[in-house]
Amino acid sequence: MKNHIKILLAEDEISLGTIIKDSLESRDFKVTFCENGENALEEFKKSDFDALVFDVMMPKKDGFTLAKEIRLLNKNIPILFLSAKTQTQDIVEGFKIGCNDYIKKPFSMEELIVRIIALIERKSNLTLEKKHHIGTYVFDTDSQVLSHEKVTYKLTHKEATLLEFLSQNKGEIIDRSTILNTLWKSDDFFSGRSLDVFITKLRKKLILDQSIEIINLRGRGYKLIC
């Protein structure tokens, strides 16, 4: 397990959040601590994390809502819920939303740490799809190569990141501002023009398979169909 595992922690009980943060950092974790769901979502968009630890009941944006929004951006990052809500239906709801683990309050710090490490190791050991099949193309995220039986493209980092984002969300509308804030860290005019250029580049590279489309839903965002 690597040092300085990056954790995003959202917990509205400041005293508990501080205890969790201090305990994790004493074991070489790096923790970003937010007191509500809205701030946590903003932090998630700005940085890369290895795992997310969210309280369920929070002001401004509760943990379930926060997790739903994050799952639109990243389907693979481990999410662990902390909650005093112990009814079976609450736990089931958490897993339906896409969490990977659920700890009932009160809990021991050792249990929390063991569970976080287990989630990250499980994610590392699963052969995360490094190759995405997009129609008759194969996209290797490690080498940033998009290949077809007739041609092979070595993508730029930005092209590869954008194509990975689209392929992880095939068939789903991805909000334009979400793409810009996630990949460009800004949704201003110039970032928007840059996104349009990269979408055009990807369309040209995918033209050999007529079943593939990157649709621009005006005023909403983009959808990859294949």
XYZ file of C-alpha atoms in Angstrom:
226
model
C 0.000 0.000 0.000
C 1.415 3.336 -1.013
C 2.110 6.105 1.454
C -0.017 9.218 1.660
C -3.256 7.671 0.485
C -5.508 10.597 -0.360
C -8.892 10.591 1.349
C -11.786 13.019 0.931
C -13.726 13.120 4.211
C -17.137 14.798 4.518
C -18.523 14.926 8.069
C -20.632 17.682 9.596
C -19.730 16.780 13.193
C -16.529 18.812 13.436
C -15.219 17.007 16.503
C -15.688 13.576 14.923
C -14.313 14.749 11.593
C -11.212 16.119 13.314
C -10.664 12.836 15.174
C -10.978 10.853 11.937
C -8.658 13.228 10.083
C -6.002 13.145 12.822
C -6.194 9.359 13.164
C -5.811 8.792 9.430
C -2.998 11.307 9.072
C -1.110 9.653 11.937
C -0.989 6.573 9.672
C 0.358 8.393 6.603
C -2.983 9.172 4.964
C -3.516 12.604 3.477
C -7.002 13.867 4.355
C -9.090 16.695 2.927
C -11.836 17.387 5.469
C -15.117 19.115 4.512
C -18.022 19.949 6.807
C -20.786 19.617 4.207
C -21.567 17.885 0.936
C -21.359 20.949 -1.277
C -17.780 21.698 -0.260
C -16.872 18.028 -0.644
C -18.123 17.984 -4.240
C -16.039 21.048 -5.062
C -12.937 19.459 -3.528
C -13.562 16.253 -5.457
C -13.616 18.181 -8.733
C -10.349 19.946 -7.904
C -8.176 17.005 -6.802
C -7.589 13.291 -7.220
C -8.420 10.988 -4.301
C -7.934 7.297 -3.564
C -11.132 6.879 -1.530
C -14.099 8.894 -0.235
C -15.537 8.740 3.289
C -18.922 10.450 3.640
C -21.339 10.954 6.483
C -24.902 10.387 5.294
C -26.723 13.182 7.132
C -25.072 16.501 6.285
C -26.268 20.063 5.629
C -26.455 21.605 2.142
C -25.953 18.250 0.392
C -26.446 14.893 2.132
C -24.098 11.953 1.606
C -26.455 9.999 -0.643
C -26.955 12.964 -2.982
C -23.225 13.669 -2.963
C -22.413 10.058 -3.876
C -24.958 10.058 -6.724
C -23.337 13.145 -8.243
C -19.826 11.749 -7.843
C -20.823 8.463 -9.482
C -21.677 10.474 -12.608
C -18.074 11.694 -12.647
C -16.279 8.553 -11.498
C -17.762 5.072 -11.362
C -14.760 3.366 -9.770
C -13.495 5.385 -6.814
C -14.276 3.631 -3.484
C -17.005 5.310 -1.413
C -17.559 4.454 2.251
C -20.566 5.819 4.145
C -20.603 6.655 7.858
C -24.046 6.873 9.394
C -26.121 6.670 12.533
C -28.971 5.535 10.263
C -28.944 1.808 10.924
C -32.211 0.711 9.328
C -31.782 -1.979 6.696
C -33.447 0.172 4.045
C -30.894 2.941 4.630
C -27.983 0.559 4.158
C -29.593 -0.939 1.051
C -30.141 2.558 -0.330
C -26.468 3.350 0.204
C -25.344 0.335 -1.789
C -27.893 1.013 -4.537
C -26.442 4.492 -4.948
C -23.012 2.966 -5.472
C -21.175 2.919 -2.157
C -18.618 0.169 -1.551
C -18.946 -0.052 2.229
C -21.150 1.250 5.022
C -20.133 1.684 8.682
C -22.666 2.304 11.420
C -21.898 4.909 14.071
C -20.361 4.565 16.590
C -17.335 2.763 15.177
C -13.704 2.233 16.079
C -10.969 4.055 14.193
C -9.145 0.777 13.645
C -12.193 -0.667 11.911
C -12.503 2.397 9.692
C -8.831 2.299 8.723
C -8.897 -1.429 7.959
C -11.986 -1.004 5.795
C -10.529 1.929 3.850
C -7.329 0.009 3.134
C -9.336 -3.069 2.091
C -11.394 -0.994 -0.360
C -8.310 0.554 -1.937
C -6.511 -2.782 -2.199
C -9.603 -4.356 -3.736
C -9.737 -1.577 -6.313
C -6.032 -2.033 -7.066
C -6.291 -5.803 -7.370
C -9.337 -5.737 -9.616
C -8.018 -5.391 -13.105
C -9.682 -2.071 -13.610
C -10.659 -1.859 -17.233
C -7.518 -0.460 -18.734
C -8.865 -1.289 -22.183
C -12.195 0.172 -23.231
C -14.005 -1.297 -26.228
C -15.640 1.524 -28.157
C -17.437 -0.041 -31.091
C -14.713 -1.652 -33.234
C -12.005 0.424 -31.526
C -9.929 -0.503 -28.476
C -8.779 2.297 -26.179
C -5.867 1.485 -23.851
C -5.905 4.058 -21.060
C -2.423 3.126 -19.811
C -0.646 3.698 -23.110
C -3.160 6.328 -24.279
C -3.491 4.457 -27.561
C -6.710 4.234 -29.586
C -6.522 1.391 -32.073
C -8.585 0.046 -34.939
C -7.760 -2.737 -37.368
C -6.874 -0.086 -39.941
C -5.122 2.549 -37.832
C -3.560 3.326 -34.445
C -3.555 6.730 -32.767
C -1.302 7.836 -29.932
C -3.545 10.305 -28.094
C -2.432 13.394 -26.264
C -3.001 13.416 -22.516
C -6.020 15.699 -22.859
C -7.541 13.616 -25.664
C -7.039 10.417 -23.659
C -8.495 11.881 -20.478
C -11.566 13.179 -22.309
C -12.113 9.890 -24.170
C -11.756 7.902 -20.924
C -14.323 10.165 -19.268
C -16.753 9.650 -22.173
C -16.175 5.881 -22.377
C -16.717 5.430 -18.626
C -20.127 7.038 -19.094
C -21.198 5.517 -22.431
C -24.828 6.154 -23.246
C -25.163 8.817 -20.534
C -25.374 12.579 -20.886
C -22.353 14.231 -19.301
C -22.983 17.824 -18.351
C -20.715 20.226 -20.269
C -19.776 22.173 -17.152
C -18.940 18.910 -15.374
C -16.459 17.978 -18.122
C -14.921 21.452 -18.101
C -14.587 21.677 -14.330
C -13.245 18.138 -14.068
C -10.755 18.196 -16.955
C -9.984 21.891 -17.429
C -10.698 23.035 -13.845
C -12.660 25.916 -15.362
C -15.842 26.434 -17.386
C -14.971 29.795 -18.909
C -15.301 30.680 -22.592
C -11.761 29.705 -23.569
C -11.968 26.324 -21.830
C -15.264 25.732 -23.624
C -13.706 26.447 -27.013
C -10.827 24.102 -26.169
C -13.299 21.341 -25.257
C -15.069 21.797 -28.608
C -11.735 21.397 -30.419
C -10.926 18.156 -28.580
C -14.398 16.741 -29.210
C -13.888 17.408 -32.937
C -10.485 15.676 -32.831
C -11.962 12.587 -31.191
C -14.840 12.446 -33.668
C -12.349 12.424 -36.564
C -10.348 9.604 -34.991
C -13.508 7.521 -34.409
C -14.904 8.005 -37.920
C -14.018 4.480 -39.104
C -16.929 3.034 -37.114
C -20.201 4.582 -38.265
C -22.030 3.284 -35.174
C -20.012 5.609 -32.918
C -21.264 9.112 -32.210
C -20.302 11.816 -29.758
C -23.539 13.745 -29.569
C -23.660 17.379 -28.527
C -26.916 18.007 -26.673
C -27.068 21.756 -26.867
C -27.355 23.417 -23.494
C -26.830 20.085 -21.700
C -23.638 18.255 -22.588
C -22.218 15.307 -24.506
C -23.077 11.627 -24.906
C -20.937 8.846 -26.374
C -23.028 6.295 -28.252
C -21.723 3.087 -29.806
